């Protein structure tokens, strides 16, 4: 082997008339703009496929002769002009939603941090749903014109690629990404030097180089530590997504959070609001505090209040096991110098992210840090919001679960990325261009009713035919690589039926998603799939985590079953699931199947993508489907309640799934009118499009984040920052005073004047004698908390109400009397209590400080 003494990059010599192709290739808007893709395919469809749908790489493969030919092809140049005009109009359009919302500055600037971004299959820096969601967030922010920048890591190997061996067992491999042929640009300084940021790790300095991916109007800044000046162990920090041990994970998260914020500073970007997509980037909170302290000379507590106001945190985790945890010794080693620099003790830092601050050995979690500091926290569906409030309730000791300040913003999808070109054209004809421009407008999607049944059905059939052709081609390649015989490879052309009812199941393989629930009763399934005249087929895809042996076994079970004679033509597993495979599946399947163990699916978005293509969902009432389901648009498996055991749940819901398929789905699909159309099925397709598309799209999701979180958070930051952080100083001093006094607060006496018969509509006077110490009535809320009792004699939080008790008089130094009345809202056994909460107009919620006192506690 010969090691080079220098490196260089060769770029295609584009003729001047084709120079705009490079600009188009380096903006990922092509990932949702079909006309741009068609332009590159027109240049060479074969090379488009060979390059893995990567126009940057493709341009380097096109022969100079073909480029010169295209430069003199008037039809190609006219197509290029048309695409360029649309691209330029998109980038320069001044009347975006964000500009209409805020015609005059200031407009909040937002930084969106995520460990992964799924933008296109040719930029492999994602693993699954979290990354696709992040990519869709950037795309919709671009469409809406939101002043947002993304921050992530540029991985040398990314997430693993999947291949199945001859026995159907998943094997992982990690191709090296050649950044020179990815749609990313190396950022450079005024003198042409590579832009980079320094980071201090124990005993050494690490350099992270900066790259930029253009996502329409939005920039995505990516950090890469694989540079020669770093030690080998540090070059590997950005090798693999979610790779390595706990120490590698903490290094990655430091580079993402702290390095990402420094990267924005180097680029002259200081966001008003930082949005953390999961806890992986939570170290940015500490970096923002340190930066404010350094720039303004303020205390840690003062800077923390500004950072708190400008932090938005989204959790995607429905189970405690999915949360990152770092042991105390690791935090001390990596953040001891930080504590010294910021003038705080290690114990104070550990308490900010500890799962149990009273336990010195408790693990430290970035998620806990984010939840304690962020003013706005949310789950990713209504049900997940409920699950999150219950799961993280211990952080708000004494606060009823339904009042824990974690709300929800249900995920959505970027329609233009996943809707097939044919379906997009159909929507264009019958819904008009506003389905693209304003997909959240219900009135636009009502027009889906006007789409002729035959056109809708034929459009969907073409997508199914394309999926079957893709699956056969995919399987042929799979078999050749496995060393199958020529006869076995040829048999791949016989799998699946382009006209049969096609069910899709594609997602991350893990045990709680129960990917093989439909295979539980194989005899019954075989009978369902092989009904004469009513064939059914299931297409599977998905990856298991490299360390998840039980999930790998599930994949193997599917593959082995697909080889049995009664399933050979009706069941297939497509390896190496990615955005490209997902696109074929959500566009071509008739039914999208989802079988998680409720309530462990945080949201799920693949079913939304299928619905946008007029496919019907058959799903457990979990995640997004728990709020989306209506009987006329799809099917719900099982019930929403709890089961006595997982085994009982699996058995009951597998039977429910078979019943739905046998009695409803299959008969409805094959119920054809004289012209061969399944008109009742098509009616459901239209109803699903009308009900789901206006709501479960990422434009709606991003506008919700802007209006509910970004704008209020930015306004709060601006107010706290006025006059050299004057209000932040006052708030920090107040917080310190309240925290110091809180243990001494309490109730001396609570008295009610219960009438002989307390009827609905009446009121019951209540007074409380409260001990406030050095605080005043203006520092606290005194609330009566009341409601019906549950079967354990506790106040049921689901119907509980609160009444603020007003201060009446000071009875003695530090002792005050508060009074109010409890209304009789509903009949039945009821109870009441009284509580104290911090009160300050700067607090978005009284629960921000995690302080509460109850009478009798």
PDB file of N, CA, C and O in Angstrom, residues 553-588:
ATOM      1  N   UNK A 553     -33.428 -12.421  15.436  1.00  0.00           N
ATOM      2  CA  UNK A 553     -34.113 -13.720  15.308  1.00  0.00           C
ATOM      3  C   UNK A 553     -35.491 -13.536  14.652  1.00  0.00           C
ATOM      4  O   UNK A 553     -35.940 -14.388  13.890  1.00  0.00           O
ATOM      5  N   UNK A 554     -36.128 -12.414  14.938  1.00  0.00           N
ATOM      6  CA  UNK A 554     -37.428 -12.140  14.305  1.00  0.00           C
ATOM      7  C   UNK A 554     -37.273 -12.008  12.795  1.00  0.00           C
ATOM      8  O   UNK A 554     -38.098 -12.518  12.019  1.00  0.00           O
ATOM      9  N   UNK A 555     -36.219 -11.317  12.357  1.00  0.00           N
ATOM     10  CA  UNK A 555     -35.960 -11.194  10.919  1.00  0.00           C
ATOM     11  C   UNK A 555     -35.730 -12.569  10.309  1.00  0.00           C
ATOM     12  O   UNK A 555     -36.276 -12.910   9.253  1.00  0.00           O
ATOM     13  N   UNK A 556     -34.923 -13.365  10.993  1.00  0.00           N
ATOM     14  CA  UNK A 556     -34.649 -14.720  10.502  1.00  0.00           C
ATOM     15  C   UNK A 556     -35.928 -15.541  10.401  1.00  0.00           C
ATOM     16  O   UNK A 556     -36.127 -16.302   9.433  1.00  0.00           O
ATOM     17  N   UNK A 557     -36.829 -15.373  11.375  1.00  0.00           N
ATOM     18  CA  UNK A 557     -38.102 -16.107  11.339  1.00  0.00           C
ATOM     19  C   UNK A 557     -38.915 -15.735  10.101  1.00  0.00           C
ATOM     20  O   UNK A 557     -39.512 -16.608   9.448  1.00  0.00           O
ATOM     21  N   UNK A 558     -38.948 -14.444   9.778  1.00  0.00           N
ATOM     22  CA  UNK A 558     -39.693 -14.004   8.597  1.00  0.00           C
ATOM     23  C   UNK A 558     -39.080 -14.600   7.340  1.00  0.00           C
ATOM     24  O   UNK A 558     -39.786 -15.105   6.455  1.00  0.00           O
ATOM     25  N   UNK A 559     -37.751 -14.542   7.235  1.00  0.00           N
ATOM     26  CA  UNK A 559     -37.071 -15.050   6.039  1.00  0.00           C
ATOM     27  C   UNK A 559     -37.310 -16.544   5.886  1.00  0.00           C
ATOM     28  O   UNK A 559     -37.626 -17.031   4.783  1.00  0.00           O
ATOM     29  N   UNK A 560     -37.168 -17.297   6.971  1.00  0.00           N
ATOM     30  CA  UNK A 560     -37.374 -18.739   6.897  1.00  0.00           C
ATOM     31  C   UNK A 560     -38.813 -19.069   6.487  1.00  0.00           C
ATOM     32  O   UNK A 560     -39.046 -19.984   5.684  1.00  0.00           O
ATOM     33  N   UNK A 561     -39.761 -18.334   7.044  1.00  0.00           N
ATOM     34  CA  UNK A 561     -41.157 -18.592   6.686  1.00  0.00           C
ATOM     35  C   UNK A 561     -41.401 -18.293   5.212  1.00  0.00           C
ATOM     36  O   UNK A 561     -42.160 -19.008   4.539  1.00  0.00           O
ATOM     37  N   UNK A 562     -40.758 -17.248   4.695  1.00  0.00           N
ATOM     38  CA  UNK A 562     -40.972 -16.869   3.292  1.00  0.00           C
ATOM     39  C   UNK A 562     -40.481 -17.930   2.315  1.00  0.00           C
ATOM     40  O   UNK A 562     -40.835 -17.907   1.140  1.00  0.00           O
ATOM     41  N   UNK A 563     -39.663 -18.858   2.795  1.00  0.00           N
ATOM     42  CA  UNK A 563     -39.125 -19.908   1.928  1.00  0.00           C
ATOM     43  C   UNK A 563     -39.983 -21.169   1.922  1.00  0.00           C
ATOM     44  O   UNK A 563     -39.725 -22.085   1.129  1.00  0.00           O
ATOM     45  N   UNK A 564     -40.977 -21.225   2.822  1.00  0.00           N
ATOM     46  CA  UNK A 564     -41.845 -22.395   2.848  1.00  0.00           C
ATOM     47  C   UNK A 564     -42.834 -22.337   1.673  1.00  0.00           C
ATOM     48  O   UNK A 564     -43.260 -21.241   1.280  1.00  0.00           O
ATOM     49  N   UNK A 565     -43.203 -23.487   1.131  1.00  0.00           N
ATOM     50  CA  UNK A 565     -44.015 -23.506  -0.097  1.00  0.00           C
ATOM     51  C   UNK A 565     -45.300 -22.686  -0.030  1.00  0.00           C
ATOM     52  O   UNK A 565     -45.637 -21.977  -0.983  1.00  0.00           O
ATOM     53  N   UNK A 566     -46.030 -22.734   1.094  1.00  0.00           N
ATOM     54  CA  UNK A 566     -47.308 -22.033   1.165  1.00  0.00           C
ATOM     55  C   UNK A 566     -47.155 -20.523   1.298  1.00  0.00           C
ATOM     56  O   UNK A 566     -48.125 -19.768   1.166  1.00  0.00           O
ATOM     57  N   UNK A 567     -45.913 -20.060   1.571  1.00  0.00           N
ATOM     58  CA  UNK A 567     -45.674 -18.625   1.718  1.00  0.00           C
ATOM     59  C   UNK A 567     -44.748 -18.057   0.637  1.00  0.00           C
ATOM     60  O   UNK A 567     -44.600 -16.839   0.534  1.00  0.00           O
ATOM     61  N   UNK A 568     -44.140 -18.920  -0.166  1.00  0.00           N
ATOM     62  CA  UNK A 568     -43.064 -18.497  -1.059  1.00  0.00           C
ATOM     63  C   UNK A 568     -43.460 -17.339  -1.973  1.00  0.00           C
ATOM     64  O   UNK A 568     -42.667 -16.432  -2.225  1.00  0.00           O
ATOM     65  N   UNK A 569     -44.692 -17.360  -2.472  1.00  0.00           N
ATOM     66  CA  UNK A 569     -45.112 -16.321  -3.411  1.00  0.00           C
ATOM     67  C   UNK A 569     -45.850 -15.170  -2.747  1.00  0.00           C
ATOM     68  O   UNK A 569     -46.238 -14.213  -3.414  1.00  0.00           O
ATOM     69  N   UNK A 570     -46.034 -15.257  -1.443  1.00  0.00           N
ATOM     70  CA  UNK A 570     -46.879 -14.277  -0.752  1.00  0.00           C
ATOM     71  C   UNK A 570     -46.168 -13.508   0.356  1.00  0.00           C
ATOM     72  O   UNK A 570     -46.775 -12.616   0.960  1.00  0.00           O
ATOM     73  N   UNK A 571     -44.920 -13.846   0.602  1.00  0.00           N
ATOM     74  CA  UNK A 571     -44.221 -13.244   1.731  1.00  0.00           C
ATOM     75  C   UNK A 571     -42.777 -12.992   1.331  1.00  0.00           C
ATOM     76  O   UNK A 571     -42.106 -13.886   0.807  1.00  0.00           O
ATOM     77  N   UNK A 572     -42.283 -11.765   1.574  1.00  0.00           N
ATOM     78  CA  UNK A 572     -40.909 -11.453   1.206  1.00  0.00           C
ATOM     79  C   UNK A 572     -40.341 -10.462   2.214  1.00  0.00           C
ATOM     80  O   UNK A 572     -41.074  -9.616   2.759  1.00  0.00           O
ATOM     81  N   UNK A 573     -39.036 -10.609   2.476  1.00  0.00           N
ATOM     82  CA  UNK A 573     -38.321  -9.654   3.325  1.00  0.00           C
ATOM     83  C   UNK A 573     -37.290  -8.954   2.452  1.00  0.00           C
ATOM     84  O   UNK A 573     -36.427  -9.598   1.840  1.00  0.00           O
ATOM     85  N   UNK A 574     -37.372  -7.618   2.398  1.00  0.00           N
ATOM     86  CA  UNK A 574     -36.425  -6.824   1.619  1.00  0.00           C
ATOM     87  C   UNK A 574     -35.324  -6.315   2.539  1.00  0.00           C
ATOM     88  O   UNK A 574     -35.587  -5.615   3.509  1.00  0.00           O
ATOM     89  N   UNK A 575     -34.083  -6.662   2.236  1.00  0.00           N
ATOM     90  CA  UNK A 575     -32.979  -6.267   3.112  1.00  0.00           C
ATOM     91  C   UNK A 575     -32.593  -4.808   2.888  1.00  0.00           C
ATOM     92  O   UNK A 575     -32.945  -4.180   1.901  1.00  0.00           O
ATOM     93  N   UNK A 576     -31.840  -4.283   3.856  1.00  0.00           N
ATOM     94  CA  UNK A 576     -31.239  -2.944   3.809  1.00  0.00           C
ATOM     95  C   UNK A 576     -32.290  -1.843   3.669  1.00  0.00           C
ATOM     96  O   UNK A 576     -32.238  -1.000   2.771  1.00  0.00           O
ATOM     97  N   UNK A 577     -33.222  -1.821   4.601  1.00  0.00           N
ATOM     98  CA  UNK A 577     -34.285  -0.810   4.629  1.00  0.00           C
ATOM     99  C   UNK A 577     -33.688   0.592   4.737  1.00  0.00           C
ATOM    100  O   UNK A 577     -32.867   0.868   5.609  1.00  0.00           O
ATOM    101  N   UNK A 578     -34.076   1.465   3.834  1.00  0.00           N
ATOM    102  CA  UNK A 578     -33.652   2.858   3.879  1.00  0.00           C
ATOM    103  C   UNK A 578     -34.753   3.726   3.290  1.00  0.00           C
ATOM    104  O   UNK A 578     -35.866   3.252   3.031  1.00  0.00           O
ATOM    105  N   UNK A 579     -34.468   5.006   3.057  1.00  0.00           N
ATOM    106  CA  UNK A 579     -35.490   5.921   2.558  1.00  0.00           C
ATOM    107  C   UNK A 579     -36.008   5.464   1.203  1.00  0.00           C
ATOM    108  O   UNK A 579     -37.206   5.565   0.913  1.00  0.00           O
ATOM    109  N   UNK A 580     -35.123   4.946   0.361  1.00  0.00           N
ATOM    110  CA  UNK A 580     -35.547   4.510  -0.969  1.00  0.00           C
ATOM    111  C   UNK A 580     -36.514   3.336  -0.887  1.00  0.00           C
ATOM    112  O   UNK A 580     -37.567   3.333  -1.531  1.00  0.00           O
ATOM    113  N   UNK A 581     -36.186   2.323  -0.081  1.00  0.00           N
ATOM    114  CA  UNK A 581     -37.082   1.172   0.084  1.00  0.00           C
ATOM    115  C   UNK A 581     -38.403   1.631   0.695  1.00  0.00           C
ATOM    116  O   UNK A 581     -39.489   1.213   0.261  1.00  0.00           O
ATOM    117  N   UNK A 582     -38.316   2.513   1.684  1.00  0.00           N
ATOM    118  CA  UNK A 582     -39.539   3.022   2.325  1.00  0.00           C
ATOM    119  C   UNK A 582     -40.435   3.719   1.329  1.00  0.00           C
ATOM    120  O   UNK A 582     -41.663   3.562   1.346  1.00  0.00           O
ATOM    121  N   UNK A 583     -39.850   4.481   0.422  1.00  0.00           N
ATOM    122  CA  UNK A 583     -40.648   5.226  -0.549  1.00  0.00           C
ATOM    123  C   UNK A 583     -41.437   4.263  -1.439  1.00  0.00           C
ATOM    124  O   UNK A 583     -42.628   4.454  -1.673  1.00  0.00           O
ATOM    125  N   UNK A 584     -40.785   3.229  -1.925  1.00  0.00           N
ATOM    126  CA  UNK A 584     -41.502   2.241  -2.744  1.00  0.00           C
ATOM    127  C   UNK A 584     -42.648   1.607  -1.963  1.00  0.00           C
ATOM    128  O   UNK A 584     -43.746   1.409  -2.480  1.00  0.00           O
ATOM    129  N   UNK A 585     -42.391   1.285  -0.699  1.00  0.00           N
ATOM    130  CA  UNK A 585     -43.384   0.548   0.079  1.00  0.00           C
ATOM    131  C   UNK A 585     -44.584   1.406   0.455  1.00  0.00           C
ATOM    132  O   UNK A 585     -45.730   0.985   0.311  1.00  0.00           O
ATOM    133  N   UNK A 586     -44.343   2.612   0.969  1.00  0.00           N
ATOM    134  CA  UNK A 586     -45.494   3.433   1.394  1.00  0.00           C
ATOM    135  C   UNK A 586     -46.321   3.890   0.201  1.00  0.00           C
ATOM    136  O   UNK A 586     -47.515   4.170   0.329  1.00  0.00           O
ATOM    137  N   UNK A 587     -45.694   3.958  -0.975  1.00  0.00           N
ATOM    138  CA  UNK A 587     -46.437   4.364  -2.167  1.00  0.00           C
ATOM    139  C   UNK A 587     -47.222   3.213  -2.786  1.00  0.00           C
ATOM    140  O   UNK A 587     -48.264   3.443  -3.401  1.00  0.00           O
ATOM    141  N   UNK A 588     -46.746   1.974  -2.604  1.00  0.00           N
ATOM    142  CA  UNK A 588     -47.344   0.861  -3.334  1.00  0.00           C
ATOM    143  C   UNK A 588     -48.200  -0.085  -2.530  1.00  0.00           C
ATOM    144  O   UNK A 588     -48.963  -0.874  -3.110  1.00  0.00           O
TER     145      UNK A 588
END
